[in-house]
Amino acid sequence: MKWLPWRFVVRHVARKHGFLDPIALLSRLHSFAQPSDVGEPIELLRAGVVFHARGLINSRVIQHNLDWVWPYWIEKQFDPLDPSFIPRAFSITHINLSHRNWTAVGHPDVDELPIVDPRGLLTPFFDGWSLDGWLMAKDGRCLLPSRIPDARQRQELGQGVSVTTESAMAGMKLTNRAWVELENGVPVCKMRLRAQSDTEGSLVLALRPSNPEGIAFIHKAHLSRERNAWTIDGHKSVSFSRPAGRHHVSDYTHGDVHIHLQDRDDQTEGVCDVGMVTAAALFTVKPGETTEITASVPLSERSARLPSPDAWTEEREGHAKLVCPDAKYQFLYDAAVVSLILHSPDDVYPGPFTYKRFWFRDAAFIINALLSVGLTGRAERALERFPDRQTTMGYFRSQEGEWDSNGQVLWILQRFFQLTGTKPGAHWHGPIKRGSRWIGRKRLKENLDAPHAGLLPAGFSAEHLGPNDYYFWDDFWGLAGLHAASEMLAEFNIEESKEIAREADNFAHAIDRSLEKCQQRLGRLAIPASPYRRLDAGAIGSLAFGYPAQLCEPDDPRLLDLANFLIEHCFVKDAFYQDMIHSGLNAYLTLHVAQVLLRAGDPRHVDLMDAVADLASSTGQWPEAIHPGTGGGCMGDGHHVWASAEWVLMIRNCFVREEGERLVLCAGIPQRWLDQSRPISFGPAPTTFGSVSVSISPNPDGDPEVVWTADWHGAEPEISVQLPGHDPIMAKKGANSVTLERQGQEA
């Protein structure tokens, strides 16, 4: 657009048709951000265009056809009497802003991740059509799960992973269970419907041209001659465990098939140029009897990488296990581990739907969680794919304009070698060297007469921090990456290690100078998002200084002042409320604050953990951002794996964490867990010193005992046992247990 004739043409065409001048508009938009090499990363723009393209289709279809049976979020968001209602006015797009909740089901190392919405709607394929279950009585009453006020949903974590949804009304009950299993090595998504009714009726398996984001086109559906399978758009298939008794199909012109469930005529094929075919297979339900039907959808033609029927058992065998008296914490931890396994088939994904793509930032946190609970093979496999995404200049690029990625890659790479007690192989020398030198070259000149002198350039960074700016989040990660690279390069070339160490020192001085100017400008110690920002919700990114990068001491006054500011000004219902872009309560960012408080020995970390636990869905998941009023997801993926990773890391650090050359045990255990007599344990958990298992024997009437076992990489570290409510103890060398006394108790 910098070429003059193009600017003229675009302006002329826009004005001729009565539109705003896009060149002037973009110029105004950019004036609200710091000048940067990159505006909004193309990946985010692309995702946004796709998102709103769907929303544009939704606006053309949904509001004109509200007599259709829609997914739960639409039924709620378009109901003027519901708290989730959003007026539409002249909104160009209609998108899910109130109930972005879903749960992934799958099989280890299978890339396909079907999702289930809060009322059991199953979407087998990424961004595709869905299957639903209904129950219709002979008198015309119909149990439609998406329209009833209440339903019960749970995730079961037994041999496999399944989501069960139970709904009922006036003498009718419907149970919907969805899962993925292997048939001859091929992953198949299953939906089992069980129906009971006090009158004669029909169990309905419904094919829906929609999903939790809105419309998902179906142009053609055909019932097989045996009446036990659909062929959809010529290449996808759904088979039924027994033939359909009746079958109906409809198109956009004739309305939803729901309208035609009691038609006498039977149809076996539907075609719709618009792409709104609906179909229903009906199975007789007799009074007082249970009718069951299972729908099967092959997810792939290829065999799964782990064809063993015991794959789930094998995957769970080696990871760190939690045993605690808090049923909710226990379930959330177990569900989070399952979530990590499902979303790490090769790359790691921060979600099964909206975020089923790769970002270095999310990957660093998710891989840290995988490592911290012993899922080391999955972490290593994901890390080995990183060099292929590094440019020849050394930039680890998942999308342009994000200057945090190189630091995060180098940091998590060192974390892998530390936790596994190994050293980087020769193939890592080049990527580490190029990646660290890229950070040095990318830094701005230190002699600039500006607060951002020596920092990384302005960029978009994490999208929840605000418009382009010189974010300290980027700088803290860059500094952490340089420290990590310097230590790793010492294994290859001591001079290269010293070179990067000097670069890290210069970078640290530049950051300190900028922070001092911020303190003078703001009149307090808290770290803002950038040298030019007031303290606001975007400052949440600056917590990286203490967690997870640990660039400062746990009691650094700048870090603690920031945490207190966020709690006082940016929290709603004891959870961090991000009022920029996310506009909701954030589970994973709340836990970042909790981690800072835990390091500082501040017991408020438990309050924040409890708040996050209360925000979880009944299936043990968190959407990226949560509506403060309805509790439904309002932004991002409805099953946010970064949030799962943070819950795992929070639990792990409550039991065992590293502080420099010291190992800290039990510092985050909730006091209420100690007011009962059941044992508490966690492990084996990898640490930088070796693998550690910790157990606590609570004694409500006496002194509790903490016992640990370890397989050290080398020399035993200093061990500090800091059980809340008890006097901390430095364990003696060679000891593997301590008995603690309550604080204030006389000797």
XYZ file of C-alpha atoms in Angstrom:
747
model
C 0.000 0.000 0.000
C 3.028 2.262 0.169
C 2.961 2.469 -3.616
C 1.197 5.739 -4.389
C -1.113 4.616 -7.266
C -2.572 1.775 -5.229
C -3.352 4.111 -2.336
C -5.124 6.455 -4.742
C -7.151 3.634 -6.351
C -8.271 2.180 -3.021
C -9.297 5.582 -1.678
C -11.173 6.452 -4.875
C -13.119 3.174 -4.985
C -14.012 3.363 -1.298
C -15.265 6.956 -1.479
C -17.173 6.303 -4.691
C -19.212 3.598 -2.965
C -19.764 5.579 0.212
C -17.273 3.766 2.451
C -14.732 5.248 4.823
C -11.277 5.821 3.406
C -9.499 2.576 4.491
C -6.030 4.132 4.198
C -6.929 6.942 6.582
C -8.741 4.513 8.875
C -5.727 2.193 9.135
C -3.508 5.184 9.764
C -5.754 6.239 12.648
C -5.770 2.692 14.041
C -1.984 2.492 13.947
C -1.704 5.793 15.799
C -3.016 4.061 18.938
C -0.007 1.726 18.997
C 3.765 2.157 19.065
C 5.446 2.030 15.636
C 6.342 -1.558 14.827
C 7.805 -3.747 12.082
C 4.584 -5.744 12.099
C 1.005 -4.659 12.730
C -1.291 -7.441 13.783
C 0.286 -10.838 12.989
C -1.155 -12.299 9.794
C -2.018 -15.499 11.659
C -4.331 -13.616 14.027
C -5.823 -11.623 11.169
C -6.451 -14.834 9.241
C -8.047 -16.473 12.252
C -10.185 -13.400 12.841
C -11.381 -13.321 9.240
C -12.349 -17.001 9.358
C -14.056 -16.468 12.712
C -16.164 -13.568 11.475
C -16.831 -15.168 8.096
C -18.604 -17.906 10.043
C -20.313 -15.197 12.084
C -21.494 -13.510 8.873
C -23.070 -16.774 7.704
C -24.630 -17.179 11.149
C -26.204 -13.739 10.859
C -27.788 -14.689 7.535
C -29.202 -17.977 8.782
C -29.919 -18.157 12.497
C -32.019 -15.087 13.301
C -34.371 -15.820 10.388
C -34.900 -19.447 11.436
C -35.327 -19.453 15.194
C -37.860 -22.292 14.938
C -34.945 -24.647 14.182
C -33.271 -26.639 16.947
C -29.914 -24.929 17.381
C -26.848 -25.701 19.511
C -27.037 -24.757 23.171
C -25.140 -21.479 22.804
C -27.566 -20.199 20.172
C -30.651 -21.221 22.157
C -29.268 -19.270 25.128
C -27.716 -16.268 23.385
C -30.790 -15.608 21.214
C -33.297 -15.967 24.077
C -34.374 -12.468 25.221
C -35.255 -13.815 28.682
C -31.858 -15.441 29.266
C -28.913 -13.664 30.981
C -26.779 -14.742 27.997
C -28.930 -12.742 25.555
C -26.986 -10.428 23.226
C -28.956 -7.840 21.182
C -28.170 -8.042 17.469
C -28.949 -4.582 16.032
C -26.904 -4.095 12.821
C -24.141 -6.448 13.952
C -22.494 -7.872 10.853
C -21.615 -11.158 12.534
C -23.306 -13.375 15.104
C -20.750 -15.371 17.039
C -20.673 -17.424 20.225
C -19.789 -14.938 22.978
C -21.604 -16.488 25.919
C -21.157 -20.294 26.000
C -17.858 -21.146 24.386
C -17.678 -24.403 26.334
C -16.849 -27.814 24.939
C -14.827 -30.857 25.896
C -12.537 -32.856 23.641
C -12.632 -36.635 23.493
C -10.037 -38.716 21.711
C -7.317 -41.329 21.863
C -3.585 -40.886 22.624
C -1.599 -39.775 19.573
C -4.670 -39.472 17.337
C -4.774 -35.999 15.808
C -8.568 -35.926 15.389
C -10.264 -34.409 18.447
C -14.084 -34.562 18.458
C -15.754 -32.074 20.800
C -18.913 -32.256 22.907
C -20.876 -29.141 23.842
C -22.609 -28.620 27.251
C -25.782 -30.396 26.052
C -24.126 -33.370 24.367
C -23.964 -32.081 20.784
C -21.097 -34.065 19.232
C -18.892 -32.563 16.491
C -16.751 -35.459 15.243
C -14.600 -33.556 12.732
C -12.718 -30.292 13.080
C -15.106 -27.414 12.314
C -17.665 -29.810 10.841
C -21.284 -30.896 11.220
C -22.660 -32.463 14.399
C -24.775 -35.279 15.793
C -27.454 -34.749 18.418
C -29.877 -36.939 20.347
C -33.562 -36.157 21.014
C -36.468 -38.023 22.575
C -40.006 -37.554 21.191
C -43.185 -38.822 22.825
C -46.096 -40.056 20.692
C -48.178 -37.074 21.828
C -45.624 -34.710 20.204
C -43.657 -33.631 23.295
C -39.966 -33.545 22.509
C -36.969 -33.610 24.853
C -34.436 -31.358 23.132
C -31.309 -31.088 25.355
C -30.230 -27.718 23.944
C -33.544 -26.170 25.012
C -34.011 -27.520 28.533
C -32.972 -25.341 31.510
C -30.743 -27.916 33.175
C -28.710 -30.963 32.250
C -25.991 -32.960 33.970
C -22.698 -33.501 32.214
C -19.561 -35.263 33.408
C -16.260 -36.487 32.026
C -15.314 -40.049 32.888
C -11.607 -40.857 33.069
C -11.614 -44.631 33.409
C -10.091 -46.880 30.760
C -10.641 -44.206 28.137
C -12.111 -40.717 28.092
C -15.814 -40.083 27.608
C -18.335 -37.313 28.153
C -21.806 -38.233 29.417
C -24.747 -35.819 29.250
C -28.022 -36.551 31.029
C -31.218 -34.604 30.360
C -34.808 -35.138 31.424
C -38.324 -33.691 31.315
C -41.818 -34.874 32.313
C -41.438 -38.626 32.272
C -38.643 -38.730 29.670
C -34.930 -39.278 30.217
C -32.084 -39.208 27.704
C -28.451 -40.172 28.305
C -25.826 -39.282 25.714
C -22.285 -40.676 25.963
C -19.492 -39.779 23.509
C -15.993 -41.235 23.236
C -13.329 -42.428 20.777
C -12.150 -46.022 20.505
C -10.094 -48.072 18.076
C -11.665 -50.550 15.697
C -9.034 -52.641 13.915
C -6.575 -49.912 14.836
C -8.668 -47.116 13.262
C -10.016 -44.332 15.547
C -13.813 -44.237 15.584
C -15.932 -41.637 17.360
C -18.946 -43.114 19.135
C -22.178 -41.618 20.410
C -24.421 -43.883 22.490
C -27.975 -42.715 23.178
C -30.123 -44.326 25.867
C -33.754 -43.303 26.181
C -36.536 -44.010 28.663
C -40.091 -42.735 28.496
C -43.349 -43.301 30.391
C -45.222 -43.252 27.068
C -44.543 -44.666 23.631
C -42.205 -42.541 21.580
C -39.085 -42.342 19.415
C -35.402 -41.935 20.093
C -34.020 -39.530 17.488
C -30.475 -39.476 16.154
C -30.243 -36.090 14.441
C -27.735 -34.885 11.845
C -27.118 -31.145 12.301
C -25.487 -28.587 9.967
C -24.041 -26.674 12.903
C -21.485 -26.829 15.709
C -20.430 -24.710 18.733
C -19.322 -21.903 16.381
C -22.459 -21.884 14.240
C -23.299 -23.096 10.744
C -21.383 -26.073 9.285
C -22.667 -26.947 5.815
C -24.191 -30.278 4.764
C -25.177 -30.425 1.101
C -26.196 -34.042 0.812
C -27.161 -36.880 3.164
C -28.159 -40.375 2.086
C -29.576 -43.278 4.139
C -28.188 -46.685 3.203
C -30.405 -49.401 1.745
C -30.075 -51.310 5.034
C -31.253 -48.136 6.846
C -28.317 -48.342 9.258
C -25.922 -45.658 7.961
C -25.670 -42.156 6.522
C -23.306 -41.049 3.809
C -22.697 -37.310 4.166
C -21.517 -35.177 1.257
C -20.334 -38.319 -0.478
C -17.330 -39.121 1.738
C -18.158 -39.082 5.474
C -20.178 -41.860 7.069
C -22.207 -42.422 10.230
C -23.371 -45.960 10.989
C -26.110 -46.979 13.460
C -26.014 -50.078 15.649
C -29.433 -51.103 14.234
C -31.677 -50.026 11.348
C -33.803 -46.920 11.717
C -37.536 -47.499 12.107
C -38.446 -44.197 10.483
C -36.280 -41.640 8.710
C -36.811 -38.040 7.663
C -34.729 -35.483 5.766
C -35.250 -31.781 5.128
C -33.547 -28.837 3.443
C -33.317 -25.117 4.098
C -36.488 -24.283 2.171
C -38.629 -26.781 4.085
C -37.129 -25.978 7.470
C -35.537 -28.082 10.170
C -36.206 -31.818 10.122
C -37.491 -31.349 13.673
C -40.650 -29.900 12.138
C -41.182 -33.100 10.134
C -40.610 -35.782 12.804
C -44.276 -36.815 12.754
C -44.670 -36.805 8.982
C -46.068 -40.024 7.565
C -43.855 -40.055 4.506
C -40.361 -41.478 4.891
C -37.415 -39.919 3.051
C -34.008 -41.496 2.497
C -32.058 -38.709 0.790
C -31.721 -34.971 1.149
C -30.000 -32.428 -1.086
C -29.662 -28.698 -0.388
C -27.763 -26.195 -2.528
C -27.603 -23.842 0.448
C -25.908 -26.528 2.541
C -28.531 -26.893 5.282
C -29.543 -30.554 5.035
C -30.920 -31.990 8.272
C -31.730 -35.639 8.860
C -33.285 -37.728 11.633
C -33.170 -41.472 12.216
C -35.968 -42.612 14.574
C -35.988 -45.715 16.792
C -39.049 -46.929 18.712
C -39.172 -46.412 22.481
C -41.622 -48.529 24.479
C -43.024 -47.329 27.828
C -40.864 -48.346 30.796
C -38.143 -49.901 28.618
C -34.690 -48.621 27.726
C -33.906 -48.058 24.054
C -30.253 -47.790 23.070
C -28.605 -46.813 19.813
C -24.901 -46.245 19.056
C -23.702 -44.078 16.185
C -20.166 -44.673 14.894
C -18.087 -42.206 12.863
C -14.681 -43.306 11.490
C -12.308 -40.396 12.086
C -9.558 -41.538 9.760
C -8.662 -44.225 7.271
C -5.250 -44.630 8.908
C -4.480 -46.765 11.928
C -3.640 -44.980 15.153
C 0.004 -44.672 16.165
C -0.787 -46.398 19.467
C -3.053 -49.265 18.371
C -3.068 -50.899 21.808
C -6.475 -51.009 23.517
C -4.556 -50.295 26.749
C -3.013 -47.082 25.362
C -4.676 -44.920 28.018
C -3.397 -47.118 30.841
C 0.111 -47.114 29.378
C 0.094 -43.328 28.915
C -0.971 -42.653 32.490
C 1.386 -45.135 34.104
C 4.511 -43.008 34.367
C 3.184 -39.560 35.166
C 3.101 -37.859 38.570
C -0.045 -38.830 40.453
C -1.924 -36.688 42.937
C -3.671 -38.163 45.966
C -5.543 -35.594 48.026
C -8.726 -35.330 50.139
C -10.227 -32.619 47.904
C -12.413 -34.384 45.308
C -12.656 -31.331 43.064
C -8.894 -30.696 43.019
C -8.289 -34.394 42.402
C -10.672 -34.536 39.437
C -9.378 -31.304 37.912
C -5.791 -32.549 38.110
C -6.630 -35.911 36.538
C -8.702 -34.227 33.807
C -5.901 -31.752 33.105
C -3.370 -34.566 32.637
C -5.758 -36.259 30.190
C -6.112 -32.951 28.361
C -2.323 -32.668 28.024
C -2.090 -36.192 26.621
C -4.889 -35.646 24.096
C -3.438 -32.402 22.766
C 0.161 -33.551 22.242
C 0.013 -35.991 19.303
C 3.190 -34.455 17.763
C 2.965 -30.699 18.102
C 1.127 -29.473 21.157
C -2.188 -27.681 20.647
C -3.679 -25.117 23.046
C -7.174 -26.339 22.154
C -9.125 -28.866 20.057
C -11.103 -26.344 17.998
C -10.491 -22.578 17.945
C -6.819 -23.052 18.848
C -5.979 -26.290 17.097
C -2.800 -24.768 15.700
C 0.738 -24.174 16.895
C 2.168 -21.237 18.833
C 5.565 -21.246 20.536
C 4.146 -19.325 23.501
C 1.425 -21.818 24.356
C 3.782 -24.687 23.544
C 6.350 -23.496 26.106
C 3.812 -23.544 28.946
C 2.189 -26.813 27.847
C 5.525 -28.582 27.411
C 6.594 -27.303 30.836
C 3.515 -29.005 32.285
C 4.237 -32.223 30.370
C 7.786 -32.232 31.735
C 6.749 -31.361 35.272
C 4.519 -34.418 35.609
C 6.811 -36.862 33.836
C 5.216 -37.005 30.375
C 8.735 -36.551 29.065
C 8.435 -38.461 25.799
C 5.623 -36.220 24.612
C 7.599 -33.110 25.560
C 10.709 -34.328 23.743
C 8.753 -35.192 20.606
C 7.254 -31.698 20.473
C 10.612 -30.004 21.107
C 12.278 -31.934 18.285
C 9.923 -30.203 15.843
C 11.026 -26.703 16.920
C 14.146 -26.332 14.706
C 12.076 -26.829 11.555
C 10.222 -23.622 12.444
C 13.403 -21.569 12.938
C 14.336 -19.170 10.148
C 17.876 -18.967 8.769
C 18.320 -15.771 10.807
C 17.488 -17.632 14.008
C 13.895 -16.491 14.610
C 11.602 -19.160 16.064
C 8.531 -18.047 14.187
C 5.008 -19.250 14.696
C 3.697 -15.851 13.619
C 5.310 -12.517 12.832
C 5.552 -9.681 15.312
C 5.855 -11.741 18.496
C 9.264 -11.237 20.003
C 8.775 -13.533 22.997
C 9.108 -16.823 21.128
C 12.907 -17.111 20.985
C 13.255 -16.620 24.710
C 10.495 -19.121 25.411
C 12.026 -21.761 23.135
C 15.470 -21.450 24.713
C 14.000 -21.435 28.229
C 11.838 -24.539 27.753
C 14.680 -26.319 25.951
C 16.969 -25.804 28.943
C 14.139 -26.843 31.245
C 13.912 -30.134 29.349
C 17.607 -30.871 29.830
C 17.480 -29.843 33.487
C 14.471 -31.957 34.364
C 15.710 -35.002 32.482
C 19.285 -34.688 33.752
C 20.629 -34.773 30.178
C 22.750 -32.495 27.998
C 21.865 -31.020 24.600
C 22.935 -33.139 21.646
C 25.107 -31.751 18.861
C 22.048 -31.111 16.657
C 20.885 -28.453 19.127
C 24.075 -26.381 18.977
C 23.116 -24.447 15.845
C 19.490 -23.679 16.796
C 20.537 -22.513 20.287
C 23.329 -20.291 18.983
C 21.225 -18.768 16.195
C 18.231 -18.321 18.468
C 20.180 -16.466 21.150
C 22.043 -14.264 18.678
C 18.712 -13.328 17.085
C 17.627 -11.866 20.448
C 20.824 -9.807 20.630
C 20.407 -8.481 17.084
C 16.719 -7.748 17.599
C 17.303 -5.538 20.639
C 17.152 -1.799 20.028
C 20.231 0.378 20.454
C 21.147 1.080 24.057
C 22.112 4.710 23.395
C 18.611 5.768 22.395
C 17.266 8.681 24.388
C 14.076 6.825 25.236
C 12.679 4.516 27.942
C 12.750 1.596 25.493
C 16.500 1.863 24.842
C 18.068 -1.594 24.678
C 14.723 -3.399 24.802
C 13.087 -5.536 22.146
C 11.091 -3.640 19.490
C 7.427 -2.838 19.746
C 5.309 -5.780 18.744
C 1.909 -7.360 19.125
C 3.235 -9.921 21.599
C 0.591 -11.857 23.545
C -2.705 -10.638 22.108
C -4.239 -9.981 25.526
C -1.709 -7.287 26.492
C -2.965 -4.596 24.122
C -1.872 -2.865 20.874
C 1.731 -2.865 19.628
C 4.117 -1.734 22.334
C 7.522 -2.355 23.915
C 6.295 -5.119 26.171
C 8.324 -6.137 29.211
C 6.813 -9.610 28.695
C 8.971 -9.925 25.560
C 12.033 -8.579 27.367
C 11.718 -10.874 30.371
C 11.375 -13.873 28.085
C 14.286 -12.698 25.941
C 16.472 -12.343 29.028
C 15.429 -15.751 30.357
C 16.262 -17.225 26.950
C 19.728 -15.688 26.919
C 20.502 -17.046 30.385
C 19.324 -20.492 29.276
C 21.306 -20.342 26.018
C 24.487 -19.275 27.784
C 24.340 -22.300 30.077
C 23.494 -24.709 27.247
C 26.204 -23.336 24.930
C 28.802 -23.988 27.631
C 28.453 -27.657 26.637
C 29.704 -26.803 23.130
C 31.819 -23.664 23.112
C 32.794 -21.680 26.195
C 33.482 -18.498 24.197
C 29.997 -18.576 22.667
C 28.610 -19.098 26.152
C 30.484 -16.046 27.470
C 29.350 -13.973 24.472
C 25.689 -14.715 25.224
C 26.239 -14.166 28.959
C 27.562 -10.654 28.206
C 24.555 -10.011 25.999
C 22.289 -11.127 28.855
C 24.034 -8.755 31.286
C 23.616 -5.811 28.907
C 19.972 -6.719 28.358
C 19.357 -6.939 32.116
C 20.878 -3.473 32.645
C 18.663 -2.019 29.893
C 15.563 -3.549 31.491
C 16.534 -2.235 34.933
C 17.056 1.286 33.540
C 13.646 1.192 31.903
C 11.976 -0.129 35.056
C 13.557 2.658 37.130
C 12.057 5.231 34.767
C 8.694 3.527 35.112
C 8.917 3.753 38.891
C 9.650 7.487 38.654
C 6.791 8.014 36.194
C 4.206 5.957 38.101
C 5.309 6.771 41.630
C 5.320 3.101 42.674
C 7.325 -0.070 42.131
C 4.797 -2.162 40.185
C 5.883 -3.117 36.656
C 3.551 -1.909 33.874
C 3.044 -3.716 30.566
C 5.499 -1.409 28.796
C 7.623 1.694 29.529
C 4.787 3.842 28.169
C 1.709 2.286 29.748
C -0.135 3.125 32.900
C -0.794 0.249 35.240
C -3.659 -1.739 33.756
C -4.758 -5.317 33.146
C -2.090 -5.707 30.450
C 0.537 -5.613 33.201
C -0.361 -9.252 33.890
C 2.314 -10.130 31.307
C 5.033 -8.580 33.446
C 4.503 -11.304 36.046
C 6.773 -13.412 33.820
C 9.592 -11.653 35.712
C 8.789 -13.932 38.655
C 6.752 -16.754 37.132
C 7.767 -18.813 35.354
C 11.092 -17.221 34.368
C 12.242 -16.682 37.999
C 14.423 -13.726 37.026
C 14.015 -12.235 40.496
C 13.801 -13.306 44.107
C 10.394 -14.471 45.360
C 9.995 -11.333 47.491
C 11.091 -8.785 44.870
C 9.082 -5.656 45.817
C 8.433 -4.739 42.169
C 6.844 -8.115 41.529
C 4.775 -8.147 44.713
C 3.540 -4.585 44.155
C 2.393 -5.636 40.695
C 0.586 -8.697 42.064
C -1.161 -6.547 44.673
C -2.171 -3.993 42.039
C -3.701 -6.699 39.875
C -5.598 -8.238 42.799
C -6.921 -4.860 43.935
C -7.890 -3.459 40.534
C -8.206 -6.292 38.007
C -9.941 -9.106 39.874
C -13.616 -10.059 39.767
C -14.933 -12.869 41.980
C -11.370 -13.678 43.099
C -10.260 -14.274 39.488
C -8.248 -12.107 37.124
C -10.519 -10.209 34.737
C -8.799 -9.254 31.491
C -10.725 -6.280 30.154
C -8.764 -6.091 26.898
C -9.785 -8.432 24.047
C -10.457 -11.437 26.310
C -13.085 -9.514 28.315
C -13.576 -12.359 30.738
C -12.213 -14.190 33.757
C -8.995 -16.016 32.917
C -8.190 -19.234 34.740
C -4.612 -19.515 33.525
C -3.729 -15.868 34.191
C -5.268 -16.087 37.667
C -2.931 -19.001 38.318
C 0.037 -16.879 37.191
C -0.773 -14.511 40.042
C -1.222 -17.485 42.379
C 2.226 -18.784 41.427
C 3.792 -15.430 42.319
C 2.006 -15.468 45.687
C 3.086 -19.071 46.311
C 6.754 -18.201 45.738
C 6.388 -15.306 48.165
C 4.799 -17.470 50.866
C 1.521 -15.541 50.613
C -1.416 -17.817 51.612
C -3.777 -15.966 49.254
C -2.617 -18.331 46.511
C -5.128 -20.871 47.861
C -8.006 -18.396 47.451
C -7.053 -17.953 43.811
C -6.768 -21.708 43.262
C -10.210 -22.183 44.779
C -11.640 -19.493 42.497
C -10.151 -21.192 39.429
C -11.492 -24.563 40.552
C -14.965 -23.031 40.832
C -14.697 -21.671 37.275
C -14.121 -25.130 35.773
C -16.881 -26.829 33.838
C -18.463 -30.022 35.151
C -16.174 -31.900 32.739
C -13.075 -30.368 34.347
C -12.175 -27.859 31.620
C -11.826 -24.102 31.315
C -12.551 -21.939 28.278
C -9.891 -19.302 27.659
C -12.051 -16.502 29.032
C -15.186 -16.884 31.143
C -18.257 -14.638 31.221
C -18.371 -13.062 34.703
C -22.164 -13.325 34.797
C -23.113 -16.602 33.148
C -19.948 -18.596 33.836
C -19.885 -19.643 30.168
C -16.940 -19.223 27.830
C -16.842 -15.853 26.086
C -13.555 -15.947 24.133
C -11.074 -18.391 22.668
C -11.211 -22.161 22.743
C -13.864 -23.732 24.934
C -11.354 -26.365 26.082
C -8.215 -24.327 26.755
C -5.175 -26.550 27.213
C -2.946 -23.742 28.503
C -5.375 -23.506 31.435
C -5.088 -27.275 31.980
C -1.294 -26.932 31.908
C -1.362 -24.159 34.505
C -3.529 -26.240 36.850
C -1.054 -29.116 36.591
C 1.890 -26.760 37.215
C 0.118 -25.136 40.150
C -0.513 -28.475 41.854
C 3.047 -29.603 41.186
C 4.568 -26.422 42.612
C 2.390 -26.669 45.713
C 4.185 -29.942 46.472
C 7.630 -29.450 44.972
C 9.377 -26.543 43.285
C 12.888 -25.272 42.678
C 14.257 -22.020 44.078
C 17.784 -21.611 42.781
C 19.892 -24.413 44.258
C 17.227 -25.340 46.802
C 14.225 -27.657 46.621
C 11.066 -26.451 48.384
C 8.527 -29.056 49.501
C 4.841 -28.702 50.446
C 4.754 -24.885 50.532
C 1.380 -24.619 48.775
C -0.678 -27.321 50.489
C -4.112 -25.929 51.513
C -4.456 -25.847 55.298
C -7.813 -27.638 55.130
C -6.115 -30.731 53.702
C -4.189 -31.039 56.961
C -7.313 -30.978 59.149
C -8.086 -34.627 58.353
C -6.139 -37.862 58.626
C -6.067 -39.253 55.068
C -2.606 -39.351 53.409
C -1.648 -36.791 50.768
C 0.923 -37.459 48.067
C 2.335 -36.337 44.743
C 4.878 -37.831 42.396
C 7.135 -38.952 40.962
C 7.726 -35.403 39.744
C 10.815 -34.454 37.722
C 12.789 -31.510 39.124
C 16.087 -29.935 38.117
C 17.709 -32.012 40.891
C 16.046 -35.327 40.071
C 12.715 -37.119 40.325
C 10.910 -36.621 43.639
C 7.832 -38.151 45.295
C 6.343 -36.455 48.348
C 3.810 -37.752 50.865
C 2.236 -36.071 53.870
C 0.697 -37.886 56.821
C -1.659 -35.303 58.342
C -2.273 -35.453 62.069
C -5.106 -33.143 63.155
C -4.274 -33.816 66.811
C -0.502 -33.740 66.531
C 2.456 -33.063 64.265
C 2.294 -34.117 60.599
C 5.113 -35.995 58.917
C 6.466 -35.259 55.431
C 8.308 -38.072 53.654
C 10.050 -37.960 50.285
C 11.883 -40.328 47.991
C 14.165 -39.152 45.220
C 16.362 -40.255 42.383
C 18.866 -37.387 42.262
C 20.708 -36.431 39.064
C 23.791 -35.691 41.136
C 24.412 -34.323 44.619
C 21.433 -33.993 46.920
C 20.216 -30.360 47.048
C 19.224 -28.347 50.085
C 15.652 -29.266 50.978
C 13.328 -26.828 52.708
C 9.991 -28.198 53.972
C 7.487 -25.342 54.275
C 4.139 -26.863 55.173
C 1.624 -24.013 55.740
C 0.771 -23.388 59.397
C 3.942 -25.114 60.567
C 7.487 -24.005 61.262
C 9.674 -24.495 58.170
C 12.512 -26.986 58.432
C 15.758 -27.373 56.513
C 16.174 -31.123 56.156
C 19.454 -32.700 57.169
C 21.596 -34.174 54.418
C 20.586 -37.743 53.694
C 17.261 -37.449 55.516
C 14.052 -38.454 53.749
C 11.454 -37.308 56.285
C 10.683 -34.575 58.804
C 8.046 -34.077 61.484
C 6.799 -30.518 61.692
C 5.480 -28.470 64.594
C 2.616 -26.015 64.376
C 3.661 -22.387 64.264
C 3.666 -20.845 67.715
C 3.789 -24.243 69.421
C 6.127 -24.347 72.417
C 9.051 -26.723 72.217
